[in-house]
Coordinates of C-alpha atoms and ligand atoms in Angstrom, one line a residue:
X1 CA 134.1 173.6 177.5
X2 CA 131.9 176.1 177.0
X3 CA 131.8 179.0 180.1
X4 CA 128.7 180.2 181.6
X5 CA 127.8 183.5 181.0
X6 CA 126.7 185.6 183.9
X7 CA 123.0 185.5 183.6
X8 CA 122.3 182.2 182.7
X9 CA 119.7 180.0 183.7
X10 CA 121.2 178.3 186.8
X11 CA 122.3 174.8 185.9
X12 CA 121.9 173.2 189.3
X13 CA 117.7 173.1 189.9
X14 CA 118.5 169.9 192.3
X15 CA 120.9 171.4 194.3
X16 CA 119.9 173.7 196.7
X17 CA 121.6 177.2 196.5
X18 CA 124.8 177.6 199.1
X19 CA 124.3 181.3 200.5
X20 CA 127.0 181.2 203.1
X21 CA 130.5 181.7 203.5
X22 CA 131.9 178.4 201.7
X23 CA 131.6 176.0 200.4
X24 CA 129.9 177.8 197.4
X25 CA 127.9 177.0 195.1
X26 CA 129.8 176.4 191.6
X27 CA 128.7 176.2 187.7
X28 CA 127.9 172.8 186.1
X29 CA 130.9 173.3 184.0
X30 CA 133.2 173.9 187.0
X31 CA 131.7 170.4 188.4
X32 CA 132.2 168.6 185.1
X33 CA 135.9 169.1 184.6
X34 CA 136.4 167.2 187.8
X35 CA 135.5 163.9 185.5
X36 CA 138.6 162.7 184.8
X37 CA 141.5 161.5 186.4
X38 CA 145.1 162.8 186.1
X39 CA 148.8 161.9 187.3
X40 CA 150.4 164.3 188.8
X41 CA 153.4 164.3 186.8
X42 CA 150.8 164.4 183.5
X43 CA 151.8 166.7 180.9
X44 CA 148.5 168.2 180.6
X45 CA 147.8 168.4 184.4
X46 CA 151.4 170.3 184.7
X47 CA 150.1 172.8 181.8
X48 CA 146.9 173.1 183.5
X49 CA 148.7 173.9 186.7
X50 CA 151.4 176.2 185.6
X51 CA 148.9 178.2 184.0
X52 CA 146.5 178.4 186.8
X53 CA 149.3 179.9 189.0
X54 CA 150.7 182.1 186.2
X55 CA 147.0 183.5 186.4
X56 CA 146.8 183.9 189.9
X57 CA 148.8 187.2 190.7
X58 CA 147.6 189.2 187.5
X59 CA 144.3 189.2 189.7
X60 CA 146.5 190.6 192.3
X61 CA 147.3 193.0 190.1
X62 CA 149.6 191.3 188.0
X63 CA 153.5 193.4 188.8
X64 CA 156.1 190.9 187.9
X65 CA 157.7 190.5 191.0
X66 CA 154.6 188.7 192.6
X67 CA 154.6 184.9 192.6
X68 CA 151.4 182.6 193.5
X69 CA 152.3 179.2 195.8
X70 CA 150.0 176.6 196.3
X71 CA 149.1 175.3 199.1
X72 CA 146.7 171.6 199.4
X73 CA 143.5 172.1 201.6
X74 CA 141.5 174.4 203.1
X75 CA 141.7 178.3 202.9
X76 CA 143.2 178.2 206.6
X77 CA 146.2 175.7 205.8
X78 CA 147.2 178.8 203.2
X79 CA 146.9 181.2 206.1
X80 CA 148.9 178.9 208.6
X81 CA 151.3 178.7 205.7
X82 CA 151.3 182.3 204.9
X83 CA 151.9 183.2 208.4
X84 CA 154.6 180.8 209.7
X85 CA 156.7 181.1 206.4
X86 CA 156.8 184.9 206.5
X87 CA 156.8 185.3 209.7
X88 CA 160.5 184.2 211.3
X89 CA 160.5 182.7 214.5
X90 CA 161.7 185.6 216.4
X91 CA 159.1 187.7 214.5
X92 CA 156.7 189.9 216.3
X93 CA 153.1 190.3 214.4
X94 CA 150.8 192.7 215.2
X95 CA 147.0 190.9 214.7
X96 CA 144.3 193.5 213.5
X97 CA 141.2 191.6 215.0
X98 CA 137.5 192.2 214.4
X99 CA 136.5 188.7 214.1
X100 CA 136.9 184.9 214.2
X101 CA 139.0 184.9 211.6
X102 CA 141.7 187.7 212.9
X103 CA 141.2 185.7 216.2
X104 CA 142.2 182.1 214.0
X105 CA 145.8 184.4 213.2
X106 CA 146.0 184.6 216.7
X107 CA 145.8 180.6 217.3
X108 CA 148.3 179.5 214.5
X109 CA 151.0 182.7 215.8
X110 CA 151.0 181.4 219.5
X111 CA 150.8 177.5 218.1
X112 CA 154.0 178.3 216.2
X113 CA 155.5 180.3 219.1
X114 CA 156.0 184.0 217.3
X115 CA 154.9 186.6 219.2
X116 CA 152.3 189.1 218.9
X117 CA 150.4 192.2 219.7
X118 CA 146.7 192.6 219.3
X119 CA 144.5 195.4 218.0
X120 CA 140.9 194.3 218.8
X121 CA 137.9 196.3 218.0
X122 CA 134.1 195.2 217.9
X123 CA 133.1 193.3 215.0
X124 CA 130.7 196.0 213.9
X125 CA 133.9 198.5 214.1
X126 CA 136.8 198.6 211.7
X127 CA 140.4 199.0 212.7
X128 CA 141.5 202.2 214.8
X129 CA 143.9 203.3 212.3
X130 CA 145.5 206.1 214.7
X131 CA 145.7 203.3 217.4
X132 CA 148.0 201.3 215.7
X133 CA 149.8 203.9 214.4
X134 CA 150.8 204.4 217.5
X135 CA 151.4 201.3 218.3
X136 CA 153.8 200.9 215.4
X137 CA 155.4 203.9 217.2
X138 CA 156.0 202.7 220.6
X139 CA 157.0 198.5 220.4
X140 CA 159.3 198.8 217.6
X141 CA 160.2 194.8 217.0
X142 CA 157.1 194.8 215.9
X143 CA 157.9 192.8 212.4
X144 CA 154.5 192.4 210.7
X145 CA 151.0 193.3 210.4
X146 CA 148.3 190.4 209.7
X147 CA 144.9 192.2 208.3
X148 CA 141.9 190.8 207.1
X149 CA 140.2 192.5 204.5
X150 CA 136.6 191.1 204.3
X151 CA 136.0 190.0 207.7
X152 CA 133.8 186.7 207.2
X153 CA 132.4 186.8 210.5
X154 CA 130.1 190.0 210.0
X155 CA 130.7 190.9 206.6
X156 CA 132.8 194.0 207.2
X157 CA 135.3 195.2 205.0
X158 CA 138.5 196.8 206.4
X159 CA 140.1 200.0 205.0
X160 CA 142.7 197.8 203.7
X161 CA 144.4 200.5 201.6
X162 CA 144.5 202.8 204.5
X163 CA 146.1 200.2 206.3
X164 CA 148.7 199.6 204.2
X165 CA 149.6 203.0 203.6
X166 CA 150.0 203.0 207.7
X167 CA 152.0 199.6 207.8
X168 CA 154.4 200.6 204.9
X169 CA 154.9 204.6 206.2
X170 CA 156.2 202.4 209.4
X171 CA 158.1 200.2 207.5
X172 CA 156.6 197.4 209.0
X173 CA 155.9 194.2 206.2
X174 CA 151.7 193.3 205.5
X175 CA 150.4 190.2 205.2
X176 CA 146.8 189.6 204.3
X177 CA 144.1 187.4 204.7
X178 CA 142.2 188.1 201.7
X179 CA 140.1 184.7 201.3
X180 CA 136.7 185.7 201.1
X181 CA 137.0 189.1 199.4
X182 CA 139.8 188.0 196.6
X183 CA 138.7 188.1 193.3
X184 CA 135.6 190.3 193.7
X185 CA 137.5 192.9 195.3
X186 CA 140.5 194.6 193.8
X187 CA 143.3 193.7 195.6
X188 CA 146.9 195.3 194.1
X189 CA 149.6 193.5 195.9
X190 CA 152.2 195.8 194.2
X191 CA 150.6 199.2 194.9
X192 CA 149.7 198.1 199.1
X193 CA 153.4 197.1 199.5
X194 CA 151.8 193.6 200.3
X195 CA 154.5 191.1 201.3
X196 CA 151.8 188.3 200.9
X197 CA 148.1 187.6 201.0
X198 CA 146.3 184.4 201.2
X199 CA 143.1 183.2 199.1
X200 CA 142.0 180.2 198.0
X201 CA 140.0 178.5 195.2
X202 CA 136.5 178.1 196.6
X203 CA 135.3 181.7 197.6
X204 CA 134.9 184.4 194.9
X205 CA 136.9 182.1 192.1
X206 CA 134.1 180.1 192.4
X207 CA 136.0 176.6 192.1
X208 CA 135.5 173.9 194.8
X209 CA 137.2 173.6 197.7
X210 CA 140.5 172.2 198.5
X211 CA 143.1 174.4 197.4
X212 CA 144.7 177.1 199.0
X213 CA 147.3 179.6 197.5
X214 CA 149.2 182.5 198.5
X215 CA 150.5 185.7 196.3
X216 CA 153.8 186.3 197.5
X217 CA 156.4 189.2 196.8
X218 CA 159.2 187.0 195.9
X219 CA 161.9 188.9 197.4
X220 CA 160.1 188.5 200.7
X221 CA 159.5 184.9 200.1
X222 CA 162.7 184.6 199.0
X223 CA 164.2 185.5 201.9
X224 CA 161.6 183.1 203.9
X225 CA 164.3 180.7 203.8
X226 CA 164.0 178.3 207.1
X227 CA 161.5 180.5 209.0
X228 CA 159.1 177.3 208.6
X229 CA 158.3 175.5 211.3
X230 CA 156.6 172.7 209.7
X231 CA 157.1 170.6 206.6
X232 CA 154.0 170.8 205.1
X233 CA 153.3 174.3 205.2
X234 CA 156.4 175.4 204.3
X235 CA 155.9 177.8 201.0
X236 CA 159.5 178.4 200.6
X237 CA 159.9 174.9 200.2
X238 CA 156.8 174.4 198.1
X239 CA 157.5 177.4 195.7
X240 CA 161.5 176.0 195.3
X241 CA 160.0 172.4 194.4
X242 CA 157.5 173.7 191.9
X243 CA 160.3 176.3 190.2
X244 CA 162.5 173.4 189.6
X245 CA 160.1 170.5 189.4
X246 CA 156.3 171.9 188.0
X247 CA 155.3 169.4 190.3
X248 CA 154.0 169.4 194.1
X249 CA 155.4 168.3 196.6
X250 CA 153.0 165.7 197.9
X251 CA 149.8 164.5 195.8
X252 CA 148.0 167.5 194.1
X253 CA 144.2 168.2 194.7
X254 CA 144.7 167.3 190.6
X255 CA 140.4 167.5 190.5
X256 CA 139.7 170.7 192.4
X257 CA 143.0 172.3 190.5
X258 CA 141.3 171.1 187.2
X259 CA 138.0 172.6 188.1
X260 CA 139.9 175.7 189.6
X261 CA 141.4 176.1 186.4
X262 CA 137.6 176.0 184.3
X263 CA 136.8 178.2 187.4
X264 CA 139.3 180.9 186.4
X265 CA 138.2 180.9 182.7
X266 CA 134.1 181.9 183.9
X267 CA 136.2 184.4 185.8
X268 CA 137.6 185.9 183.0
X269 CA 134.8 185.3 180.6
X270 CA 132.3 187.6 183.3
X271 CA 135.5 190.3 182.8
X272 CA 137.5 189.4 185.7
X273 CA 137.8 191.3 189.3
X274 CA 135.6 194.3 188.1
X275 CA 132.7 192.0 186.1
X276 CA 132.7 189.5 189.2
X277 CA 132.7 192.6 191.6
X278 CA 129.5 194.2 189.9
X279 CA 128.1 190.4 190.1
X280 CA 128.4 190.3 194.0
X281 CA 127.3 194.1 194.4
X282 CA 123.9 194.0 192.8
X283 CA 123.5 190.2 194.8
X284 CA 124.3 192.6 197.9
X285 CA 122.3 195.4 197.1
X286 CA 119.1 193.2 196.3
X287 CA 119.6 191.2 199.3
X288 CA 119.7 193.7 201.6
X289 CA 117.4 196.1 200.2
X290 CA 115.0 192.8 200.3
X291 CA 115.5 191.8 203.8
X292 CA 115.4 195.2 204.6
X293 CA 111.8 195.4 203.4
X294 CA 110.6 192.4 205.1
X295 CA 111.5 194.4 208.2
X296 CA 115.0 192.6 209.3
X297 CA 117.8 195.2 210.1
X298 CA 121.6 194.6 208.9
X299 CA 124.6 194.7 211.6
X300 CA 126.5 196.8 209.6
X301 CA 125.5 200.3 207.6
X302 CA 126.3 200.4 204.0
X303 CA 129.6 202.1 204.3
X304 CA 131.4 199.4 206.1
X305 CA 129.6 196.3 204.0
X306 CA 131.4 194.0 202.0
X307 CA 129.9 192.6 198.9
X308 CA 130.6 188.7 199.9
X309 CA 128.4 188.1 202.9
X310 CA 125.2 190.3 204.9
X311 CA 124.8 189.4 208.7
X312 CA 121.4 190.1 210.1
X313 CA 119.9 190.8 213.8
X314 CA 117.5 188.1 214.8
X315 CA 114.1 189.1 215.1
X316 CA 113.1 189.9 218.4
X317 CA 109.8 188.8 218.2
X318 CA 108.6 185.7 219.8
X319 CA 107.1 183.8 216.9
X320 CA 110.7 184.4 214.8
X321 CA 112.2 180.7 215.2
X322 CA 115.5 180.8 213.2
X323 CA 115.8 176.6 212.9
X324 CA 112.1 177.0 211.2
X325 CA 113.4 180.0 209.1
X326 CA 116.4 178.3 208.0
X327 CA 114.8 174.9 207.0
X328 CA 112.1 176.8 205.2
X329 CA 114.5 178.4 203.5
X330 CA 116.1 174.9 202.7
X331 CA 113.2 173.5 201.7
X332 CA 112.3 176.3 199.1
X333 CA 116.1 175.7 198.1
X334 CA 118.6 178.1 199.7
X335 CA 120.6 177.4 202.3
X336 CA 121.7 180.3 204.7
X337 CA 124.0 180.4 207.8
X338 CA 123.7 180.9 211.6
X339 CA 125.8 184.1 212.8
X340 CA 129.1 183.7 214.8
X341 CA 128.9 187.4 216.3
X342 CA 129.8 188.0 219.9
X343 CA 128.1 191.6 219.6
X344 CA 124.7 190.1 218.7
X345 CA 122.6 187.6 217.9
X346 CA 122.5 187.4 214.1
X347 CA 122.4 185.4 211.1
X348 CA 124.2 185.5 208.1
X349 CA 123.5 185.4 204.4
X350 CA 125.8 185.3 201.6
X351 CA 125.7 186.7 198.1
X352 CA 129.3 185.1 196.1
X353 CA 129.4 181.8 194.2
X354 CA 127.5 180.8 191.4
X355 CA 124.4 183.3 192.5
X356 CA 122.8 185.8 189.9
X357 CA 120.5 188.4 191.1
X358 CA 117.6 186.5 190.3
X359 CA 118.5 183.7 192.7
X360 CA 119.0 186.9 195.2
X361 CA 114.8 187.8 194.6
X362 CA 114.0 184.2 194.8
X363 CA 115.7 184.3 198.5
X364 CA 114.2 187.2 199.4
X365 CA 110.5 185.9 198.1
X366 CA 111.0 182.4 199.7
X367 CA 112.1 184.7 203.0
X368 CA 109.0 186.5 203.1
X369 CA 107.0 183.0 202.6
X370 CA 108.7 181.6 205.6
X371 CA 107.9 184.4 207.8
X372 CA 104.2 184.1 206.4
X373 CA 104.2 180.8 206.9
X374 CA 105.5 181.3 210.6
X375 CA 102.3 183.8 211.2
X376 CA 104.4 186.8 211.5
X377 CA 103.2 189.9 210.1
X378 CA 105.4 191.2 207.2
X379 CA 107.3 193.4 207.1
X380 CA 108.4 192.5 210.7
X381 CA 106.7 195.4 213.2
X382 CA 109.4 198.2 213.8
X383 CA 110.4 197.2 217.3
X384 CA 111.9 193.9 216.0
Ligands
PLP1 C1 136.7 181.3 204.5 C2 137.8 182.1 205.1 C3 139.0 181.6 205.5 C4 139.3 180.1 205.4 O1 138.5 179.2 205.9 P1 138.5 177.7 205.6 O2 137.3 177.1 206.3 O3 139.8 177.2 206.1 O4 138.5 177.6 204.1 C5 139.9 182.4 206.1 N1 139.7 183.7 206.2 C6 138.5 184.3 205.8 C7 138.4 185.7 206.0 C8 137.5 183.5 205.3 O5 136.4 184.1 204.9

């Protein structure tokens, strides 16, 4: 099967484009290795799955004592499984929270009864690194740090190297949520000093949903042993099984890992982390220098933006309606997403999957028809 080269007419003309956070929107080729169907103790579905996790940490950076565990659904059940299966039950995390999904963390440590402590800041404002240096200082059983480093909610990217630098100087263990940023952002488990991070097959890997997976250091995971407090989620457990068996525990996502697998191959055809990351930059750079220009403002300043996803202020002005916004965005074939801020009221759009720059000026043209079409002068007056 031949990849897609970056560039390339977009094969899905039905199928409206999926500017959000996930699902994305994938290549025909990523679709059409999903047409067959595979046991799970197949040969070839065992070959296709050994290699797709044998490919996994060498886009973490590749050291050799880094290991990639699978983990069946959606990018939080790798989170949950990252989380209680590094995390011992009488662990202590500290959550770095600047948005719903540092908040999420929050929900799975206190449903699995570890405790925590919890740096919050805005969601326009990354981590105060001096803050939880000292925090680090003053409650030592603190055990982890959880970080996320593209935080979905606004967009915002998190000094994540900083970070770890801090977390490691306090010899304190770092576990990442790294879902929507992994693959488009470099992400060296080895050089942070990560203990684990968590992705999954459906954000920048551009494969469909339904598989989560976590790159663990296996000395850390080795020594995970019983900290899980559930069956399923347990990645000790999962990793032992496929060591000694290939084969998953319960019944493989075999079609999503098959089209994860196609997924990875693009990935490495448009040259990896770096190729994908120049991809999702110029997407950014269009889109916001586009939006810009038709008078809408971004949350965030350029410095803090993450390549993956762009929240915007709603217009103030009394003939913006977002629902008519959004479904004439739909109907001209893009589909965006409604904000989650608690800072503002917003909307978000988002610039990974299957999107090429051209798709970016299409949005941005359709954008300025919509506000046309809602009688709005554009670009939106100043005061908006
Ligand atoms: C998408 C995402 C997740 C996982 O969300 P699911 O809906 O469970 O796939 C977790 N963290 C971040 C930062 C994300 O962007």
């Amino acid at each position: 099967m031949t990849p897609l080269r970056p560039g390339e007419a977009h094969p899905e003309s039905s199928d409206p484009l999926l500017l959000t956070p996930g699902p994305l929107t994938t290549s025909k080729s990523v679709k059409e290795a999903m047409l067959h169907d595979w046991g799970s103790r197949d040969p070839n579905f065992i070959a296709i799955n050994r290699r797709l996790l044998g490919a996994l940490p060498r886009i973490a950076g590749g050291a050799e004592d880094y290991v990639a565990v699978p983990m069946q659904g959606s990018g939080t059940f790798a989170v949950e499984a990252m989380l209680t299966t590094f995390v011992p039950p009488s662990g202590h995390v500290l959550v770095l929270v600047n948005g719903a999904y540092g908040n999420r963390a929050c929900r799975i440590l206190g449903i699995a009864g570890r405790r925590i402590t919890v740096h919050e800041t805005p969601e326009d404002t990354p981590p105060d690194l001096v803050a939880i240096g000292r925090l680090l200082q003053s409650v030592p059983d603190i055990t982890h740090v959880f970080a996320v480093h593209c935080e979905t909610t606004s967009g915002i990217l998190n000094p994540i190297e900083q970070l770890a630098a801090l977390v490691s100087s306090h010899r304190r263990r770092l576990l990442v949520d790294a879902m929507s940023s992994f693959g488009a952002l470099p992400l060296d488990a080895a050089a942070l000093g990560l203990d684990a991070a968590a992705a999954s097959s459906n954000k920048c890997l551009e494969g469909v949903p339904g598989l989560g997976f976590v790159i663990c250091r296996r000395e850390a995971l080795a020594a995970s042993r019983g900290n899980a407090t559930t069956l399923v989620l347990d990645l000790f457990d999962q990793w032992q099984a496929m060591e000694a068996t290939s084969q998953f525990r319960f019944t493989p996502p075999t079609h999503v890992i098959a089209a994860f697998h196609q997924a990875l191959e693009e990935f490495d055809a448009e040259g990896g982390v770096a190729g994908r990351g120049v991809r999702y930059k110029e997407n950014c750079r269009i889109l916001v220098e586009g939006m810009r220009a038709l008078g809408f403002r971004t949350l965030l300043p350029n410095a803090l933006q993450a390549p993956i996803i762009v929240t915007f202020h709603m217009p103030k002005q009394p003939g913006f309606v977002f629902q008519r916004f959004y479904d004439g965005l739909k109907e001209r074939g893009f589909i965006i997403y409604p904000g989650k801020l608690t800072v503002a009221d917003s909307f978000r759009i988002g610039c990974i999957g299957r999107l090429y720059p051209k798709d970016m000026r299409a949005a941005i043209k359709a954008a300025g028809e919509v506000l046309e079409e809602m009688g709005l002068a554009v670009p939106l007056p100043r005061a908006a």
